[in-house]
mmCIF file of C-alpha atoms in Angstrom:
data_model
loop_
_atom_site.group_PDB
_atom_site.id
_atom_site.type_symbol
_atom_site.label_atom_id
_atom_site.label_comp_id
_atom_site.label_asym_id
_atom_site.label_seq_id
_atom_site.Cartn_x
_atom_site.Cartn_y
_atom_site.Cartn_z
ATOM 1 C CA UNK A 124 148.847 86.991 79.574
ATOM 2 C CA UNK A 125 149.365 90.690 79.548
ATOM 3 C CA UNK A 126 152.785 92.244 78.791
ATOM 4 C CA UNK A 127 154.014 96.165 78.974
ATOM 5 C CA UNK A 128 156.757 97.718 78.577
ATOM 6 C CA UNK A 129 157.483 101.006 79.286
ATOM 7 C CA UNK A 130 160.682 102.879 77.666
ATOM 8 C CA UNK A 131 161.610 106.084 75.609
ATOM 9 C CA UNK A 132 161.655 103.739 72.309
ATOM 10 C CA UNK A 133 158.915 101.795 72.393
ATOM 11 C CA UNK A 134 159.193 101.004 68.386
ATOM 12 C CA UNK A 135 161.835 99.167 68.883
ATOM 13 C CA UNK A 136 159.676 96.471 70.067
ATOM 14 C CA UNK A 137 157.950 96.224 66.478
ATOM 15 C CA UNK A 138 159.956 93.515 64.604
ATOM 16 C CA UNK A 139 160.468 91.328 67.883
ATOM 17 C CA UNK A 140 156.861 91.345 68.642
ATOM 18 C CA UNK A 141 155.435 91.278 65.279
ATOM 19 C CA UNK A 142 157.628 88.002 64.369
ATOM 20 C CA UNK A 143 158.048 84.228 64.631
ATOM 21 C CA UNK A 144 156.766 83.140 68.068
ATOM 22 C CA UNK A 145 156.070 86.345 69.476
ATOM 23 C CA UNK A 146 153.623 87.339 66.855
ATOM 24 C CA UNK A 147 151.821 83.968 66.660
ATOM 25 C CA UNK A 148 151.188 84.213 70.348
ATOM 26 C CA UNK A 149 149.212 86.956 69.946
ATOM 27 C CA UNK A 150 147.146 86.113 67.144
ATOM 28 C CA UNK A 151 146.665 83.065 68.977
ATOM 29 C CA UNK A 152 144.885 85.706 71.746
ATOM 30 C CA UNK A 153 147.402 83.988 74.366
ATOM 31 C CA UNK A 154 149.834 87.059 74.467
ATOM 32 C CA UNK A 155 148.677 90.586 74.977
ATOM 33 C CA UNK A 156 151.445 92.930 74.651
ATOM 34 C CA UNK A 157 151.350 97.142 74.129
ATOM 35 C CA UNK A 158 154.827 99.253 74.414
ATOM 36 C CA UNK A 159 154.257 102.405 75.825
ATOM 37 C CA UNK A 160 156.236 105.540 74.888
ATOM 38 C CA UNK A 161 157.434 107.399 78.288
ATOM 39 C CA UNK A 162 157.425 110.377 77.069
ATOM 40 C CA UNK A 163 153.548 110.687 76.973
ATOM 41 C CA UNK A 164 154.183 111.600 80.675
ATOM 42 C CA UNK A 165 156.605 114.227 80.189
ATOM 43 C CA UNK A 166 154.880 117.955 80.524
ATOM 44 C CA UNK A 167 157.432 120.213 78.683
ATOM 45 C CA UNK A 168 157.627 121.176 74.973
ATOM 46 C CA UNK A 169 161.077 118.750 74.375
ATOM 47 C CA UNK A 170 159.499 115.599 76.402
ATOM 48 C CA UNK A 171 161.828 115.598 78.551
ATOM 49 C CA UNK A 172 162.930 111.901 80.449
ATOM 50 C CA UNK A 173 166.167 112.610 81.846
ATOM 51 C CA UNK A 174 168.393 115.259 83.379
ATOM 52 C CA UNK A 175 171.789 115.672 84.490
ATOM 53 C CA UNK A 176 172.732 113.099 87.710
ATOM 54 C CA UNK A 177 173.103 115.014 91.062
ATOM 55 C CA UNK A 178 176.766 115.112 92.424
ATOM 56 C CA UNK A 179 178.432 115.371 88.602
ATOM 57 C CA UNK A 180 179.525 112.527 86.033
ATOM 58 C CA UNK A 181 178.886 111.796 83.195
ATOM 59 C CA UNK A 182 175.812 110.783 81.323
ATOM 60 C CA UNK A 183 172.298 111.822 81.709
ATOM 61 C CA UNK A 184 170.017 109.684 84.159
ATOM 62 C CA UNK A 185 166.320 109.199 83.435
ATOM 63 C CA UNK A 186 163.825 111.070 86.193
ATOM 64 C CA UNK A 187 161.443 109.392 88.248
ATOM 65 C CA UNK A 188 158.522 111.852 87.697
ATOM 66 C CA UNK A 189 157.518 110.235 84.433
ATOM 67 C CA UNK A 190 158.003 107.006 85.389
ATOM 68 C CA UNK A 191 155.710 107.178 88.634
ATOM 69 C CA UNK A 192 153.294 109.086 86.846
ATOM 70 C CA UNK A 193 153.270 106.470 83.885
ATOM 71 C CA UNK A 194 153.188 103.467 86.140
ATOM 72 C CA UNK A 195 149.823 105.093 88.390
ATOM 73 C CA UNK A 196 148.075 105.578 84.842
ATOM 74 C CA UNK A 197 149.512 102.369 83.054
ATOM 75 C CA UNK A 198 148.741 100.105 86.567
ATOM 76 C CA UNK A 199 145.239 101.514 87.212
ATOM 77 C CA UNK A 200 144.344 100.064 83.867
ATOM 78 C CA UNK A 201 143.569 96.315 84.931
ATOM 79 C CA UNK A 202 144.877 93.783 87.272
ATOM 80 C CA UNK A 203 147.799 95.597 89.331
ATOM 81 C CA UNK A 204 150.920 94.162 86.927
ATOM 82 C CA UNK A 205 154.425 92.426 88.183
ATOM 83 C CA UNK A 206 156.924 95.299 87.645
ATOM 84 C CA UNK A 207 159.758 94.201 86.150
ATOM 85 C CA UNK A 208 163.054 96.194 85.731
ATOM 86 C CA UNK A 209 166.091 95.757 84.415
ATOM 87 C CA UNK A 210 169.717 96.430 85.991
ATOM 88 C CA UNK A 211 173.403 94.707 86.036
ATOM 89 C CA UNK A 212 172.311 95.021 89.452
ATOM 90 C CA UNK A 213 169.455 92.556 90.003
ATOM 91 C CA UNK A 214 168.884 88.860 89.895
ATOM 92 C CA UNK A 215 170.254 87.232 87.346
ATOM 93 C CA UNK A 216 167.984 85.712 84.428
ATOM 94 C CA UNK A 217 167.719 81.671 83.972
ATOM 95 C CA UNK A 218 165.428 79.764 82.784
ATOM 96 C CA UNK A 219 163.455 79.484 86.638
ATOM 97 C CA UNK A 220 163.268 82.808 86.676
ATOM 98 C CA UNK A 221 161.594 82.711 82.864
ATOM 99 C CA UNK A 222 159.520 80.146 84.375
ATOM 100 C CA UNK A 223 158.019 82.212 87.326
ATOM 101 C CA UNK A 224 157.572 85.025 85.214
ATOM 102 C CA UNK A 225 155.592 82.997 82.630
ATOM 103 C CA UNK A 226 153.074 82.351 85.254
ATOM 104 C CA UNK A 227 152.051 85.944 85.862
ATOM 105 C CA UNK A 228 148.571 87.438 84.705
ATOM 106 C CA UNK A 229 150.565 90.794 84.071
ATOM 107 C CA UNK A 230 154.249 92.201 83.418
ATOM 108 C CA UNK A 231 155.489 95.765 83.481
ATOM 109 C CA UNK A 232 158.649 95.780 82.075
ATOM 110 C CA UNK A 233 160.275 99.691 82.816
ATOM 111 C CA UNK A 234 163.496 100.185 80.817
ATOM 112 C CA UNK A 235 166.538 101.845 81.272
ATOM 113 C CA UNK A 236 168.651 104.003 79.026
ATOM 114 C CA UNK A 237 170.877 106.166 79.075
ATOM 115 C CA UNK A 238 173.195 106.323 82.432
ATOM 116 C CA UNK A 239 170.644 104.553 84.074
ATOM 117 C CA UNK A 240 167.182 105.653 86.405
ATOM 118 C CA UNK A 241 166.839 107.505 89.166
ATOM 119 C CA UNK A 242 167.182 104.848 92.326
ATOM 120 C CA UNK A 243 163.663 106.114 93.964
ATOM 121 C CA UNK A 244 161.815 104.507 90.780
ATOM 122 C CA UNK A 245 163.140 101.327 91.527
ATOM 123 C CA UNK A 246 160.463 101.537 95.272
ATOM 124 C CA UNK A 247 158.035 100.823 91.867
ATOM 125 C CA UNK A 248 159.631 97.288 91.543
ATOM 126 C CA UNK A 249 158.705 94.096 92.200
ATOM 127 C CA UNK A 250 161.800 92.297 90.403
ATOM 128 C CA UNK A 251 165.008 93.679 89.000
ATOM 129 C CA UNK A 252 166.692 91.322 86.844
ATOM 130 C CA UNK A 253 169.596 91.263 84.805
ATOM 131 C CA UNK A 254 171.032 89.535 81.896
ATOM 132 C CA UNK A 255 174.724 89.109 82.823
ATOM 133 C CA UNK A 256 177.247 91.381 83.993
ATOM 134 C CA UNK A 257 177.438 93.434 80.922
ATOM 135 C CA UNK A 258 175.956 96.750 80.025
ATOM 136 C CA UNK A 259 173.587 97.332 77.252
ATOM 137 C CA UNK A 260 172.477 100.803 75.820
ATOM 138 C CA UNK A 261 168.985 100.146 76.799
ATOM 139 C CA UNK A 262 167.077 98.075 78.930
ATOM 140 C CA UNK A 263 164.572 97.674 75.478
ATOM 141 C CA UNK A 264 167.403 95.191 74.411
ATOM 142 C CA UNK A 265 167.124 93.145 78.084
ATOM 143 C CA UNK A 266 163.383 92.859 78.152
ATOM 144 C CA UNK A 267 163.201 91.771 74.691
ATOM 145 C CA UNK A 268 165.119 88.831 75.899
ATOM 146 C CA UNK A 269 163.257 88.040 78.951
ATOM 147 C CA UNK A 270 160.075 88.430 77.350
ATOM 148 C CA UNK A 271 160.913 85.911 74.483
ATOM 149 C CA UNK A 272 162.173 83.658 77.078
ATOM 150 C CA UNK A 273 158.889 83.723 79.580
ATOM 151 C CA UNK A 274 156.197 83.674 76.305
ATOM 152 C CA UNK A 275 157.838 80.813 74.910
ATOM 153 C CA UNK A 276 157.139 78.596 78.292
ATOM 154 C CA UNK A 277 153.136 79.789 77.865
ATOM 155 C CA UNK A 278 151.112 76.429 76.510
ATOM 156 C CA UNK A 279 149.804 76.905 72.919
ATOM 157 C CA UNK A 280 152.810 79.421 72.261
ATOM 158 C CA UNK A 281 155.221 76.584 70.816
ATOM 159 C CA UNK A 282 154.399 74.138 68.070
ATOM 160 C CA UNK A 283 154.773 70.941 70.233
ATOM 161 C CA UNK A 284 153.407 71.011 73.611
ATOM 162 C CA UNK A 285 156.290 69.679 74.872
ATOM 163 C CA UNK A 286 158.321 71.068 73.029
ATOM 164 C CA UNK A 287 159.759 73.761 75.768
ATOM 165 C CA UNK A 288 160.899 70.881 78.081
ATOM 166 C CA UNK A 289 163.500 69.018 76.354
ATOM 167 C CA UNK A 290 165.396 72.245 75.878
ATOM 168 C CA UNK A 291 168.603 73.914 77.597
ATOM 169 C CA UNK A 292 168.509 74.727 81.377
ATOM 170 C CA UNK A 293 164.610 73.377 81.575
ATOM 171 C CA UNK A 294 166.044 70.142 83.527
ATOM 172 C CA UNK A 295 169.364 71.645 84.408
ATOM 173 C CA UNK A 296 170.954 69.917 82.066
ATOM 174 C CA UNK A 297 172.161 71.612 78.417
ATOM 175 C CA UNK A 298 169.909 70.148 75.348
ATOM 176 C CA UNK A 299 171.513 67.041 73.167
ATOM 177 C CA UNK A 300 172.780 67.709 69.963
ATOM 178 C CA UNK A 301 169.795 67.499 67.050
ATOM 179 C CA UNK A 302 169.643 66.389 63.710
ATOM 180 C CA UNK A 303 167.323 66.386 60.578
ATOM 181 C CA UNK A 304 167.474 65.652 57.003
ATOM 182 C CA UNK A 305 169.850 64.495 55.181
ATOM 183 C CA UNK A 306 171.154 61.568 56.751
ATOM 184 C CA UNK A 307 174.539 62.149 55.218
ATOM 185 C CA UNK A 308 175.983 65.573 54.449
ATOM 186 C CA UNK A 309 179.570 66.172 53.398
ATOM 187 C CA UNK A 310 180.822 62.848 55.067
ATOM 188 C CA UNK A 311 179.150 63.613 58.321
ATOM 189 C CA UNK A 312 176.136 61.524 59.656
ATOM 190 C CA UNK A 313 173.451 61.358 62.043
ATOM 191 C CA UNK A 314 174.461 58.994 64.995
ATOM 192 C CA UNK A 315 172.933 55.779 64.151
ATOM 193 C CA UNK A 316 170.910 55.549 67.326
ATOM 194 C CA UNK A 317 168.676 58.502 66.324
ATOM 195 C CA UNK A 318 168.037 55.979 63.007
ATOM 196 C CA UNK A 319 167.092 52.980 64.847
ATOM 197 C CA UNK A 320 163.142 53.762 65.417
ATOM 198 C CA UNK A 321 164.062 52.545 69.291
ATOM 199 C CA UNK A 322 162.687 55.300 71.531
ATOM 200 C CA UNK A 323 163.968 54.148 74.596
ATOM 201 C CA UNK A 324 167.751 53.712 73.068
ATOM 202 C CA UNK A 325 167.032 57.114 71.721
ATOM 203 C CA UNK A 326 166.011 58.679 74.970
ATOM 204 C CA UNK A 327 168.715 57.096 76.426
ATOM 205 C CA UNK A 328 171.165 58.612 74.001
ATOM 206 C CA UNK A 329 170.160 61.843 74.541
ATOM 207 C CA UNK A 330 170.129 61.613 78.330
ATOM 208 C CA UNK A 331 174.017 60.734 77.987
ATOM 209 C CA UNK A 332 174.543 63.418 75.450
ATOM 210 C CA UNK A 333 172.848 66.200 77.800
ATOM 211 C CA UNK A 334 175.027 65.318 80.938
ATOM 212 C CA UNK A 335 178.092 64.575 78.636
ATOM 213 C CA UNK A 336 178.028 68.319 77.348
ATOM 214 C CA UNK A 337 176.769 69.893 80.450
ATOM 215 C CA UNK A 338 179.741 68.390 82.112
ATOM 216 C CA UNK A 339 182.293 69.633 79.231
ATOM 217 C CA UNK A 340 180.763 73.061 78.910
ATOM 218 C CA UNK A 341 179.152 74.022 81.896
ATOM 219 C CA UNK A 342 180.307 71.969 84.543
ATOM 220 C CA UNK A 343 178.689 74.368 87.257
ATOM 221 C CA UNK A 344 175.128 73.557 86.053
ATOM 222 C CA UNK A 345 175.567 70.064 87.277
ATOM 223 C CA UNK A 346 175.882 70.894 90.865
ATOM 224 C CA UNK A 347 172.127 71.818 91.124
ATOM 225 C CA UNK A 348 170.878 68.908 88.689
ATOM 226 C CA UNK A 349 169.745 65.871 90.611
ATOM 227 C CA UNK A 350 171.615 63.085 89.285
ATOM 228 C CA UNK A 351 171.065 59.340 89.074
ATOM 229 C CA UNK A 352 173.066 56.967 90.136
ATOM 230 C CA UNK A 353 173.152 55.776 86.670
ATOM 231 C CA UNK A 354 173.984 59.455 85.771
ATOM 232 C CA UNK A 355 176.322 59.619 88.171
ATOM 233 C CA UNK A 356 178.346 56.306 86.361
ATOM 234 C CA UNK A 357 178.363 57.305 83.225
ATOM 235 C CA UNK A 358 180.161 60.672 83.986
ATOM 236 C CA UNK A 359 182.392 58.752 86.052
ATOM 237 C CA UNK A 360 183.247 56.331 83.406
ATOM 238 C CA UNK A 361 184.063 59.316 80.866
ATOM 239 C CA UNK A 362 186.117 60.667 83.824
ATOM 240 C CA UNK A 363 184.047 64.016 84.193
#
């Protein structure tokens, strides 16, 4: 998989990328991932990527020349890439969405900063996404986030193969609570079902323990989860 990203800071991308997960993806030669600097498409002596916004206000907003110019050079280069931007305006980010993007051959992510980008570089986008309805000071911050998210799902990436689909959101549900060592720590222990060595009991456990917290803490994630009867009984029974 190739991923982009275009944006006036593109080193801010070095400690993400170059750790944990991230990093190991691409020595692993599954991840391919270059941050380009914006303003190597600016043509004046200050490099400039943004102006004042028509009609007043405050805030500079970041022109459209680079960014079309950037995007010809940066999308002639290879397979034509799935442009990504980000925007409290577009589809909200979930774990489907991480999932969809994980199955691209190429991402383009084109950041924001500043007030924002000029609306006519947005005709450059195949998906706008955003985080939540909050504003960040870049859009360097957001892609971070969706990138970790989408590598994460690509096989080889994680240490387990499986080890993506037991997690929060990937069946709807939120993820049990986990344990390791020590059994016993300051009076508090491990539920004795996780001791037992019996994997169905265990599964079983955990299945309860997903839909018992999902209903708690997120009770909206449960109308889009296709529940058991079974499920269904046990919620009942613990009147959620």
């Amino acid at each position: 998989m190739i991923i982009e990203t275009l944006s006036t800071f593109p080193d801010m991308y070095a400690s993400v990328m170059g750790s944990s997960m991230m990093r190991i993806a691409q020595e692993k030669g599954i991840l391919e991932f270059k941050a380009h600097d914006l303003r190597d498409w600016t043509h004046d002596r200050h490099r400039t990527t943004d102006d004042d916004p028509y009609g007043g206000g405050d805030g500079l907003v970041m022109k459209c020349e680079p960014i079309f110019e950037a995007y010809d050079d940066i999308a002639g280069a290879g397979p034509r890439p799935t442009t990504v931007f980000l925007s409290p305006c577009g589809e909200p980010f979930t774990d489907a969405v991480a999932c969809e993007l994980s199955r691209e051959e190429r991402l383009l992510f084109v950041c924001g900063h500043y007030e924002g980008i000029d609306e006519r570089a947005y005709a450059l986008a195949d998906r706008v996404i955003s985080l939540g309805d909050y504003v960040l000071t870049s859009g360097e911050l957001a892609s971070m986030v969706v990138i970790d998210a989408a590598v994460r799902k690509l096989p080889g990436v994680l240490g387990a193969e499986t080890g993506a689909l037991g997690e929060s959101f990937a069946d709807g549900l939120l993820e049990y609570p986990q344990y390791t060592r020590p059994a016993t720590f300051r009076g508090m222990g491990v539920p004795p079902v996780l001791l037992s060595g019996n994997h169905a009991a265990v599964a079983d456990w955990r299945r309860k323990q997903s839909l018992e917290r999902t209903a708690r803490l997120r009770p909206d994630l449960l109308e889009d989860v296709d529940l058991s009867a079974a499920d269904r009984a046990y919620l009942k029974d613990l009147g959620l």
